[in-house]
Amino acid sequence: MEPFFSRSFNCIAQHISYVLISVRELDAMKTALQKLEALRNDVQRRIDVAEREVHMRRLDQVQLWLSKVDASIFEGNTLLDSATREIATIALVAAIPRIVG
C-alpha cells in the first residue's frame, strides 16, 4: 500500500510544482505583454502626431508592424486567459484530496 501513497504524493507534488512554475511564467508573460502594449501605444501616438501636425503619411512597414503587434497582443492575452483557467483547474484538482479527506 505504501508505494501507492508514494506515487500519489509524487504525482500531486509534481502538479503543484507545475502550477508554481507556470504562475511565474505567466507573470513574466503578462509583464512582457504590458511592455509591448505600452510600446505600441507610444508608437501610435507618435504616428498620430506626425500625421496630424507634419502631414506625414504612414509607411506600409509601420502599418504592418502595428498589425503584427496587435495580433501578438491578442494572442498573448488569449493564451494568458486560457493558461490561467487551466492552472486554476489543476490547483483545484490538487486540492481535492484535502477537501475530501
JSON list of C-alpha atoms in Angstrom, two decimals:
[
{"chain": "A", "resi": 1, "resn": "MET", "atom": "CA", "xyz": [0.00, 0.00, 0.00]},
{"chain": "A", "resi": 2, "resn": "GLU", "atom": "CA", "xyz": [2.94, 2.32, 0.70]},
{"chain": "A", "resi": 3, "resn": "PRO", "atom": "CA", "xyz": [4.09, 2.51, -2.96]},
{"chain": "A", "resi": 4, "resn": "PHE", "atom": "CA", "xyz": [0.60, 3.70, -3.93]},
{"chain": "A", "resi": 5, "resn": "PHE", "atom": "CA", "xyz": [0.73, 6.58, -1.47]},
{"chain": "A", "resi": 6, "resn": "SER", "atom": "CA", "xyz": [4.27, 7.40, -2.53]},
{"chain": "A", "resi": 7, "resn": "ARG", "atom": "CA", "xyz": [3.27, 7.53, -6.19]},
{"chain": "A", "resi": 8, "resn": "SER", "atom": "CA", "xyz": [0.17, 9.56, -5.37]},
{"chain": "A", "resi": 9, "resn": "PHE", "atom": "CA", "xyz": [2.19, 12.04, -3.34]},
{"chain": "A", "resi": 10, "resn": "ASN", "atom": "CA", "xyz": [4.79, 12.33, -6.10]},
{"chain": "A", "resi": 11, "resn": "CYS", "atom": "CA", "xyz": [2.07, 12.94, -8.66]},
{"chain": "A", "resi": 12, "resn": "ILE", "atom": "CA", "xyz": [0.43, 15.66, -6.54]},
{"chain": "A", "resi": 13, "resn": "ALA", "atom": "CA", "xyz": [3.81, 17.26, -5.78]},
{"chain": "A", "resi": 14, "resn": "GLN", "atom": "CA", "xyz": [4.58, 17.30, -9.49]},
{"chain": "A", "resi": 15, "resn": "HIS", "atom": "CA", "xyz": [1.26, 19.05, -10.25]},
{"chain": "A", "resi": 16, "resn": "ILE", "atom": "CA", "xyz": [1.87, 21.64, -7.55]},
{"chain": "A", "resi": 17, "resn": "SER", "atom": "CA", "xyz": [5.37, 22.25, -8.90]},
{"chain": "A", "resi": 18, "resn": "TYR", "atom": "CA", "xyz": [3.90, 22.66, -12.40]},
{"chain": "A", "resi": 19, "resn": "VAL", "atom": "CA", "xyz": [1.38, 25.19, -11.12]},
{"chain": "A", "resi": 20, "resn": "LEU", "atom": "CA", "xyz": [4.04, 27.23, -9.28]},
{"chain": "A", "resi": 21, "resn": "ILE", "atom": "CA", "xyz": [6.38, 27.30, -12.30]},
{"chain": "A", "resi": 22, "resn": "SER", "atom": "CA", "xyz": [3.50, 28.16, -14.62]},
{"chain": "A", "resi": 23, "resn": "VAL", "atom": "CA", "xyz": [2.34, 31.02, -12.42]},
{"chain": "A", "resi": 24, "resn": "ARG", "atom": "CA", "xyz": [5.85, 32.56, -12.54]},
{"chain": "A", "resi": 25, "resn": "GLU", "atom": "CA", "xyz": [5.99, 32.12, -16.31]},
{"chain": "A", "resi": 26, "resn": "LEU", "atom": "CA", "xyz": [2.55, 33.66, -16.71]},
{"chain": "A", "resi": 27, "resn": "ASP", "atom": "CA", "xyz": [3.59, 36.66, -14.62]},
{"chain": "A", "resi": 28, "resn": "ALA", "atom": "CA", "xyz": [6.64, 37.14, -16.88]},
{"chain": "A", "resi": 29, "resn": "MET", "atom": "CA", "xyz": [4.47, 36.82, -19.97]},
{"chain": "A", "resi": 30, "resn": "LYS", "atom": "CA", "xyz": [1.94, 39.30, -18.61]},
{"chain": "A", "resi": 31, "resn": "THR", "atom": "CA", "xyz": [4.74, 41.81, -17.93]},
{"chain": "A", "resi": 32, "resn": "ALA", "atom": "CA", "xyz": [6.15, 41.32, -21.44]},
{"chain": "A", "resi": 33, "resn": "LEU", "atom": "CA", "xyz": [2.70, 41.88, -22.97]},
{"chain": "A", "resi": 34, "resn": "GLN", "atom": "CA", "xyz": [2.21, 45.04, -20.92]},
{"chain": "A", "resi": 35, "resn": "LYS", "atom": "CA", "xyz": [5.57, 46.37, -22.15]},
{"chain": "A", "resi": 36, "resn": "LEU", "atom": "CA", "xyz": [4.71, 45.50, -25.75]},
{"chain": "A", "resi": 37, "resn": "GLU", "atom": "CA", "xyz": [1.34, 47.22, -25.44]},
{"chain": "A", "resi": 38, "resn": "ALA", "atom": "CA", "xyz": [2.96, 50.33, -23.94]},
{"chain": "A", "resi": 39, "resn": "LEU", "atom": "CA", "xyz": [5.48, 50.43, -26.81]},
{"chain": "A", "resi": 40, "resn": "ARG", "atom": "CA", "xyz": [2.67, 50.01, -29.35]},
{"chain": "A", "resi": 41, "resn": "ASN", "atom": "CA", "xyz": [0.74, 52.89, -27.74]},
{"chain": "A", "resi": 42, "resn": "ASP", "atom": "CA", "xyz": [3.84, 55.12, -27.75]},
{"chain": "A", "resi": 43, "resn": "VAL", "atom": "CA", "xyz": [4.48, 54.40, -31.43]},
{"chain": "A", "resi": 44, "resn": "GLN", "atom": "CA", "xyz": [0.82, 55.01, -32.27]},
{"chain": "A", "resi": 45, "resn": "ARG", "atom": "CA", "xyz": [0.88, 58.39, -30.50]},
{"chain": "A", "resi": 46, "resn": "ARG", "atom": "CA", "xyz": [4.00, 59.43, -32.44]},
{"chain": "A", "resi": 47, "resn": "ILE", "atom": "CA", "xyz": [2.35, 58.35, -35.68]},
{"chain": "A", "resi": 48, "resn": "ASP", "atom": "CA", "xyz": [-0.80, 60.31, -34.86]},
{"chain": "A", "resi": 49, "resn": "VAL", "atom": "CA", "xyz": [1.22, 63.46, -34.12]},
{"chain": "A", "resi": 50, "resn": "ALA", "atom": "CA", "xyz": [3.28, 63.10, -37.31]},
{"chain": "A", "resi": 51, "resn": "GLU", "atom": "CA", "xyz": [0.18, 62.55, -39.44]},
{"chain": "A", "resi": 52, "resn": "ARG", "atom": "CA", "xyz": [-1.72, 65.43, -37.86]},
{"chain": "A", "resi": 53, "resn": "GLU", "atom": "CA", "xyz": [0.96, 68.09, -37.41]},
{"chain": "A", "resi": 54, "resn": "VAL", "atom": "CA", "xyz": [3.56, 67.33, -40.08]},
{"chain": "A", "resi": 55, "resn": "HIS", "atom": "CA", "xyz": [1.13, 65.84, -42.58]},
{"chain": "A", "resi": 56, "resn": "MET", "atom": "CA", "xyz": [3.28, 62.75, -42.99]},
{"chain": "A", "resi": 57, "resn": "ARG", "atom": "CA", "xyz": [1.90, 59.51, -44.38]},
{"chain": "A", "resi": 58, "resn": "ARG", "atom": "CA", "xyz": [2.18, 56.24, -42.55]},
{"chain": "A", "resi": 59, "resn": "LEU", "atom": "CA", "xyz": [4.57, 53.78, -44.22]},
{"chain": "A", "resi": 60, "resn": "ASP", "atom": "CA", "xyz": [3.29, 50.33, -45.10]},
{"chain": "A", "resi": 61, "resn": "GLN", "atom": "CA", "xyz": [6.06, 48.83, -42.94]},
{"chain": "A", "resi": 62, "resn": "VAL", "atom": "CA", "xyz": [4.82, 50.79, -39.94]},
{"chain": "A", "resi": 63, "resn": "GLN", "atom": "CA", "xyz": [1.26, 49.65, -40.52]},
{"chain": "A", "resi": 64, "resn": "LEU", "atom": "CA", "xyz": [2.44, 46.05, -40.88]},
{"chain": "A", "resi": 65, "resn": "TRP", "atom": "CA", "xyz": [4.35, 46.32, -37.58]},
{"chain": "A", "resi": 66, "resn": "LEU", "atom": "CA", "xyz": [1.30, 47.73, -35.81]},
{"chain": "A", "resi": 67, "resn": "SER", "atom": "CA", "xyz": [-0.89, 44.95, -37.19]},
{"chain": "A", "resi": 68, "resn": "LYS", "atom": "CA", "xyz": [1.57, 42.26, -36.11]},
{"chain": "A", "resi": 69, "resn": "VAL", "atom": "CA", "xyz": [1.86, 43.77, -32.64]},
{"chain": "A", "resi": 70, "resn": "ASP", "atom": "CA", "xyz": [-1.93, 43.93, -32.30]},
{"chain": "A", "resi": 71, "resn": "ALA", "atom": "CA", "xyz": [-2.18, 40.27, -33.31]},
{"chain": "A", "resi": 72, "resn": "SER", "atom": "CA", "xyz": [0.59, 39.30, -30.88]},
{"chain": "A", "resi": 73, "resn": "ILE", "atom": "CA", "xyz": [-1.07, 41.16, -28.02]},
{"chain": "A", "resi": 74, "resn": "PHE", "atom": "CA", "xyz": [-4.41, 39.50, -28.80]},
{"chain": "A", "resi": 75, "resn": "GLU", "atom": "CA", "xyz": [-2.81, 36.03, -28.98]},
{"chain": "A", "resi": 76, "resn": "GLY", "atom": "CA", "xyz": [-0.84, 36.64, -25.81]},
{"chain": "A", "resi": 77, "resn": "ASN", "atom": "CA", "xyz": [-3.90, 37.74, -23.86]},
{"chain": "A", "resi": 78, "resn": "THR", "atom": "CA", "xyz": [-5.90, 34.78, -25.18]},
{"chain": "A", "resi": 79, "resn": "LEU", "atom": "CA", "xyz": [-3.10, 32.41, -24.13]},
{"chain": "A", "resi": 80, "resn": "LEU", "atom": "CA", "xyz": [-2.88, 34.05, -20.69]},
{"chain": "A", "resi": 81, "resn": "ASP", "atom": "CA", "xyz": [-6.62, 33.67, -20.14]},
{"chain": "A", "resi": 82, "resn": "SER", "atom": "CA", "xyz": [-6.55, 30.03, -21.20]},
{"chain": "A", "resi": 83, "resn": "ALA", "atom": "CA", "xyz": [-3.47, 29.20, -19.12]},
{"chain": "A", "resi": 84, "resn": "THR", "atom": "CA", "xyz": [-4.90, 30.94, -16.07]},
{"chain": "A", "resi": 85, "resn": "ARG", "atom": "CA", "xyz": [-8.07, 28.84, -16.29]},
{"chain": "A", "resi": 86, "resn": "GLU", "atom": "CA", "xyz": [-6.00, 25.66, -16.75]},
{"chain": "A", "resi": 87, "resn": "ILE", "atom": "CA", "xyz": [-3.83, 26.44, -13.73]},
{"chain": "A", "resi": 88, "resn": "ALA", "atom": "CA", "xyz": [-6.92, 27.12, -11.63]},
{"chain": "A", "resi": 89, "resn": "THR", "atom": "CA", "xyz": [-8.30, 23.72, -12.67]},
{"chain": "A", "resi": 90, "resn": "ILE", "atom": "CA", "xyz": [-5.03, 21.96, -11.82]},
{"chain": "A", "resi": 91, "resn": "ALA", "atom": "CA", "xyz": [-4.90, 23.71, -8.44]},
{"chain": "A", "resi": 92, "resn": "LEU", "atom": "CA", "xyz": [-8.48, 22.62, -7.73]},
{"chain": "A", "resi": 93, "resn": "VAL", "atom": "CA", "xyz": [-7.72, 19.01, -8.69]},
{"chain": "A", "resi": 94, "resn": "ALA", "atom": "CA", "xyz": [-4.62, 19.06, -6.46]},
{"chain": "A", "resi": 95, "resn": "ALA", "atom": "CA", "xyz": [-6.77, 20.36, -3.58]},
{"chain": "A", "resi": 96, "resn": "ILE", "atom": "CA", "xyz": [-9.47, 17.66, -3.89]},
{"chain": "A", "resi": 97, "resn": "PRO", "atom": "CA", "xyz": [-7.66, 15.16, -1.61]},
{"chain": "A", "resi": 98, "resn": "ARG", "atom": "CA", "xyz": [-7.60, 17.79, 1.17]},
{"chain": "A", "resi": 99, "resn": "ILE", "atom": "CA", "xyz": [-11.26, 18.63, 0.62]},
{"chain": "A", "resi": 100, "resn": "VAL", "atom": "CA", "xyz": [-12.41, 15.01, 0.51]},
{"chain": "A", "resi": 101, "resn": "GLY", "atom": "CA", "xyz": [-10.04, 13.69, 3.17]}
]
